[in-house]
């Protein structure tokens, strides 16, 4: 079944070329809809709202073989693909955990390919108290260099995601500035940064300037407003200005909605997508 799904692995390659006037593509992070219905009910809502991609956080780990067959068939019927997924428990910033991270990544590849997914979301893991300066950054660079070899061989790509420490006080990588430095040191087109605007605003702010300085290293963008993780327009982030700047920077990757809708799911998701498209004009 997965062989007939259209894998979106080429989405990263469309970014920043300036030749695709269609603009960015849009996706929905499915976990944010969990309280509004079942996975399959929410797939239907995402399609009704006009989206053609979704992102996962390991929901498939609980699927039976019958679930796999049914859900992949339904996604095909809805013309929805998985553009990115997380699912690796090991962090890449553990100085003694590089082998475990690489081994888990290797084992995860067949599942990602079965999903028809082209991009894996990777997390740093915990900050090590008392570690010497630079040790975890060096470990990150080394582990991610090894990861790019595995990803390249499989025809996949990776994005590293910083998480703000209000949400995860023990996380190592908590901001995009260091994430951009790390991926530049890795030096592979197969490893980019997931710029989660919600996390960055909560922790550090200055969203647009960091986009301008690092757009070539952005592999994926996540959207939610602050506070509350609801749709754009409910909080303090000026998403209209952000979308306009992304258009000016010729961003052609995926923008994924990762928020809790405050109203009807279909209408809120549709409005968020339409506002993003209209704001660049």
Coordinates of C-alpha atoms in Angstrom, one line a residue:
X1 CA 0.0 0.0 0.0
X2 CA 2.7 2.5 0.9
X3 CA 4.3 2.0 -2.5
X4 CA 1.5 3.8 -4.1
X5 CA 1.5 6.7 -1.8
X6 CA 3.2 9.9 -3.0
X7 CA 6.1 10.4 -0.8
X8 CA 6.8 14.1 -0.1
X9 CA 10.5 13.6 0.4
X10 CA 11.2 16.2 -2.3
X11 CA 9.5 19.0 -0.3
X12 CA 12.8 20.1 1.3
X13 CA 14.4 20.3 -2.1
X14 CA 11.8 22.8 -3.2
X15 CA 12.7 25.3 -0.5
X16 CA 14.3 28.7 -1.3
X17 CA 14.8 28.1 -5.1
X18 CA 12.6 31.0 -6.1
X19 CA 11.4 29.1 -9.1
X20 CA 8.2 27.6 -7.7
X21 CA 5.5 30.4 -7.6
X22 CA 3.1 28.1 -5.9
X23 CA 4.6 29.0 -2.5
X24 CA 4.9 26.8 0.6
X25 CA 2.8 23.7 1.1
X26 CA 0.7 23.3 4.2
X27 CA 0.4 20.4 6.7
X28 CA -1.3 19.7 10.1
X29 CA 0.4 18.1 13.1
X30 CA -2.2 15.5 14.0
X31 CA -1.5 15.2 17.8
X32 CA -2.8 18.7 18.3
X33 CA -6.3 17.5 17.3
X34 CA -6.3 14.4 19.6
X35 CA -8.9 15.9 21.9
X36 CA -11.3 16.7 19.0
X37 CA -11.8 13.2 17.7
X38 CA -10.1 10.0 16.6
X39 CA -7.1 9.9 14.2
X40 CA -9.3 8.9 11.3
X41 CA -12.0 11.4 12.0
X42 CA -9.3 14.1 12.1
X43 CA -7.8 12.9 8.8
X44 CA -11.2 13.6 7.3
X45 CA -11.3 17.1 8.9
X46 CA -7.8 17.9 7.6
X47 CA -8.8 16.9 4.1
X48 CA -12.0 19.0 4.3
X49 CA -10.0 22.0 5.3
X50 CA -8.0 21.7 2.1
X51 CA -4.7 20.2 3.4
X52 CA -2.7 17.5 1.6
X53 CA -0.1 16.7 4.2
X54 CA -0.1 15.7 7.9
X55 CA 2.7 15.2 10.4
X56 CA 2.9 12.4 13.1
X57 CA 4.5 11.8 16.4
X58 CA 4.5 8.0 16.5
X59 CA 0.8 7.3 16.4
X60 CA 1.6 4.4 14.1
X61 CA 3.5 2.6 16.9
X62 CA 0.0 1.6 18.2
X63 CA -1.5 0.5 14.9
X64 CA -2.3 -3.1 14.2
X65 CA -1.6 -4.5 10.7
X66 CA -5.3 -4.0 9.9
X67 CA -5.0 -0.4 11.1
X68 CA -2.0 0.2 8.8
X69 CA -3.8 -1.1 5.8
X70 CA -7.0 0.8 6.5
X71 CA -5.4 4.1 7.4
X72 CA -2.9 4.1 4.5
X73 CA -5.8 3.3 2.1
X74 CA -7.9 6.2 3.5
X75 CA -5.0 8.6 3.2
X76 CA -4.5 7.6 -0.4
X77 CA -8.2 8.1 -1.1
X78 CA -8.1 11.6 0.6
X79 CA -4.8 12.4 -1.3
X80 CA -3.0 13.1 2.0
X81 CA 0.6 12.2 2.6
X82 CA 2.8 12.3 5.7
X83 CA 5.5 15.0 5.1
X84 CA 7.3 14.5 8.5
X85 CA 7.2 12.4 11.6
X86 CA 9.0 12.1 14.9
X87 CA 9.4 8.8 16.7
X88 CA 13.1 8.5 17.7
X89 CA 13.3 8.4 21.5
X90 CA 17.1 8.7 21.7
X91 CA 18.5 12.2 21.7
X92 CA 21.4 13.3 19.4
X93 CA 23.1 15.4 22.0
X94 CA 24.2 12.6 24.4
X95 CA 28.0 12.3 24.4
X96 CA 27.8 8.6 25.2
X97 CA 24.6 7.9 23.3
X98 CA 25.6 8.3 19.7
X99 CA 25.6 4.6 18.9
X100 CA 22.1 4.2 20.4
X101 CA 20.8 7.2 18.5
X102 CA 22.2 5.9 15.2
X103 CA 20.9 2.4 15.9
X104 CA 17.4 3.6 16.6
X105 CA 17.4 5.8 13.5
X106 CA 18.4 2.8 11.4
X107 CA 15.6 0.7 12.8
X108 CA 13.1 3.5 12.3
X109 CA 13.8 3.9 8.5
X110 CA 11.5 1.0 7.3
X111 CA 8.5 2.4 9.2
X112 CA 9.1 5.9 7.8
X113 CA 9.3 4.5 4.3
X114 CA 6.1 2.5 4.8
X115 CA 4.4 5.8 5.7
X116 CA 5.6 7.3 2.5
X117 CA 7.3 10.0 4.6
X118 CA 10.3 11.9 3.5
X119 CA 11.5 13.7 6.6
X120 CA 12.2 12.7 10.2
X121 CA 12.0 15.1 13.2
X122 CA 14.9 14.7 15.6
X123 CA 15.2 15.9 19.2
X124 CA 18.4 16.6 21.2
X125 CA 17.4 14.9 24.4
X126 CA 18.3 16.1 27.9
X127 CA 20.8 18.7 29.0
X128 CA 23.6 17.1 31.0
X129 CA 24.1 19.1 34.2
X130 CA 27.8 19.8 34.8
X131 CA 28.9 18.9 31.3
X132 CA 31.9 20.9 30.0
X133 CA 31.1 23.7 27.6
X134 CA 30.7 22.5 24.0
X135 CA 30.6 18.8 24.8
X136 CA 26.9 18.3 23.9
X137 CA 27.2 20.5 20.8
X138 CA 30.1 18.5 19.6
X139 CA 28.2 15.3 20.3
X140 CA 25.2 16.6 18.4
X141 CA 27.4 17.4 15.3
X142 CA 29.0 14.0 15.3
X143 CA 25.7 12.1 15.8
X144 CA 23.9 14.1 13.1
X145 CA 26.8 13.6 10.6
X146 CA 26.4 9.9 11.1
X147 CA 22.6 10.3 10.8
X148 CA 22.9 12.1 7.4
X149 CA 24.7 9.1 5.9
X150 CA 21.8 6.8 7.0
X151 CA 19.2 9.3 5.8
X152 CA 20.9 9.9 2.4
X153 CA 21.2 6.2 1.8
X154 CA 17.4 5.8 2.4
X155 CA 16.5 8.9 0.4
X156 CA 15.2 10.7 3.5
X157 CA 16.0 14.0 5.3
X158 CA 16.1 15.1 8.9
X159 CA 15.2 18.2 10.8
X160 CA 16.3 19.0 14.3
X161 CA 13.7 20.7 16.6
X162 CA 14.5 23.0 19.5
X163 CA 12.0 22.9 22.3
X164 CA 11.5 25.8 24.7
X165 CA 12.4 25.2 28.4
X166 CA 9.0 26.3 29.6
X167 CA 7.6 23.2 28.0
X168 CA 10.6 21.0 28.6
X169 CA 12.9 22.2 31.4
X170 CA 15.5 19.5 30.8
X171 CA 15.9 19.7 27.0
X172 CA 19.4 20.5 25.7
X173 CA 18.6 22.3 22.4
X174 CA 16.2 25.1 23.2
X175 CA 16.6 27.7 20.5
X176 CA 17.1 27.9 16.7
X177 CA 20.2 30.0 16.9
X178 CA 22.3 27.1 18.1
X179 CA 20.3 24.7 15.9
X180 CA 21.4 26.6 12.8
X181 CA 25.0 26.6 14.0
X182 CA 24.8 22.8 14.4
X183 CA 23.3 22.0 11.0
X184 CA 25.9 24.3 9.4
X185 CA 28.6 22.3 11.1
X186 CA 27.0 19.1 9.9
X187 CA 27.2 20.5 6.4
X188 CA 24.6 18.3 4.6
X189 CA 21.5 19.2 2.7
X190 CA 19.9 16.2 4.4
X191 CA 19.9 17.9 7.8
X192 CA 18.0 21.2 8.4
X193 CA 16.2 22.9 11.3
X194 CA 12.6 22.7 12.2
X195 CA 11.8 26.3 13.0
X196 CA 8.9 26.0 15.5
X197 CA 7.7 29.6 15.8
X198 CA 5.7 28.8 18.9
X199 CA 8.6 27.4 20.8
X200 CA 11.0 30.1 19.7
X201 CA 8.6 32.9 20.7
X202 CA 8.0 31.4 24.2
X203 CA 11.7 31.0 24.9
X204 CA 13.6 33.7 22.9
X205 CA 11.6 35.7 20.4
X206 CA 13.1 37.7 17.6
X207 CA 11.5 35.4 15.1
X208 CA 11.8 37.2 11.8
X209 CA 15.4 38.3 12.0
X210 CA 16.5 34.7 12.6
X211 CA 14.5 33.6 9.6
X212 CA 16.2 36.2 7.5
X213 CA 19.7 35.2 8.5
X214 CA 19.1 31.4 8.3
X215 CA 16.4 30.7 5.7
X216 CA 18.6 28.4 3.7
X217 CA 18.9 26.1 6.8
X218 CA 15.1 26.0 7.5
X219 CA 13.7 22.6 6.5
X220 CA 10.2 22.9 8.1
X221 CA 8.1 25.5 9.9
X222 CA 5.6 24.9 12.7
X223 CA 2.9 27.4 13.6
X224 CA 0.9 28.2 16.8
X225 CA 0.2 31.4 18.6
X226 CA 1.5 32.4 22.1
X227 CA 0.1 32.0 24.7
X228 CA -2.1 28.9 24.6
X229 CA -0.9 27.2 21.4
X230 CA -4.0 28.2 19.5
X231 CA -4.4 29.3 15.9
X232 CA -2.7 32.5 14.6
X233 CA -4.5 35.6 15.6
X234 CA -5.4 34.5 19.1
X235 CA -2.1 35.7 20.7
X236 CA 0.9 37.9 20.4
X237 CA 2.7 36.6 17.3
X238 CA 2.2 38.7 14.1
X239 CA 1.9 35.8 11.7
X240 CA 0.8 38.1 8.8
X241 CA 4.2 39.7 8.9
X242 CA 6.0 36.4 9.2
X243 CA 4.2 34.9 6.2
X244 CA 4.9 38.0 4.1
X245 CA 8.6 37.7 5.0
X246 CA 8.6 34.0 4.2
X247 CA 7.2 34.8 0.8
X248 CA 9.9 37.5 0.2
X249 CA 12.5 34.9 1.2
X250 CA 11.1 32.4 -1.3
X251 CA 10.4 29.8 1.3
X252 CA 9.0 26.8 -0.6
X253 CA 8.9 24.2 2.2
X254 CA 6.1 23.0 4.4
X255 CA 4.3 25.2 7.0
X256 CA 2.6 22.9 9.5
X257 CA -0.2 24.0 11.8
X258 CA 0.4 22.6 15.3
X259 CA -2.2 24.3 17.3
X260 CA -5.3 23.6 19.4
X261 CA -8.3 25.0 17.4
X262 CA -10.5 27.2 19.5
X263 CA -13.5 26.7 17.2
X264 CA -14.7 24.2 14.7
X265 CA -11.7 22.2 13.6
X266 CA -12.4 22.3 9.8
X267 CA -13.2 26.0 9.7
X268 CA -10.3 27.0 11.9
X269 CA -7.8 24.9 9.9
X270 CA -9.1 26.2 6.7
X271 CA -9.0 29.8 7.8
X272 CA -5.4 29.4 9.1
X273 CA -4.3 28.1 5.7
X274 CA -6.1 30.7 3.7
X275 CA -4.8 33.5 5.8
X276 CA -1.2 32.3 5.3
X277 CA -1.8 32.2 1.6
X278 CA -3.4 35.6 1.4
X279 CA -0.9 37.3 3.6
X280 CA 1.9 36.9 1.1
X281 CA 0.0 38.9 -1.6

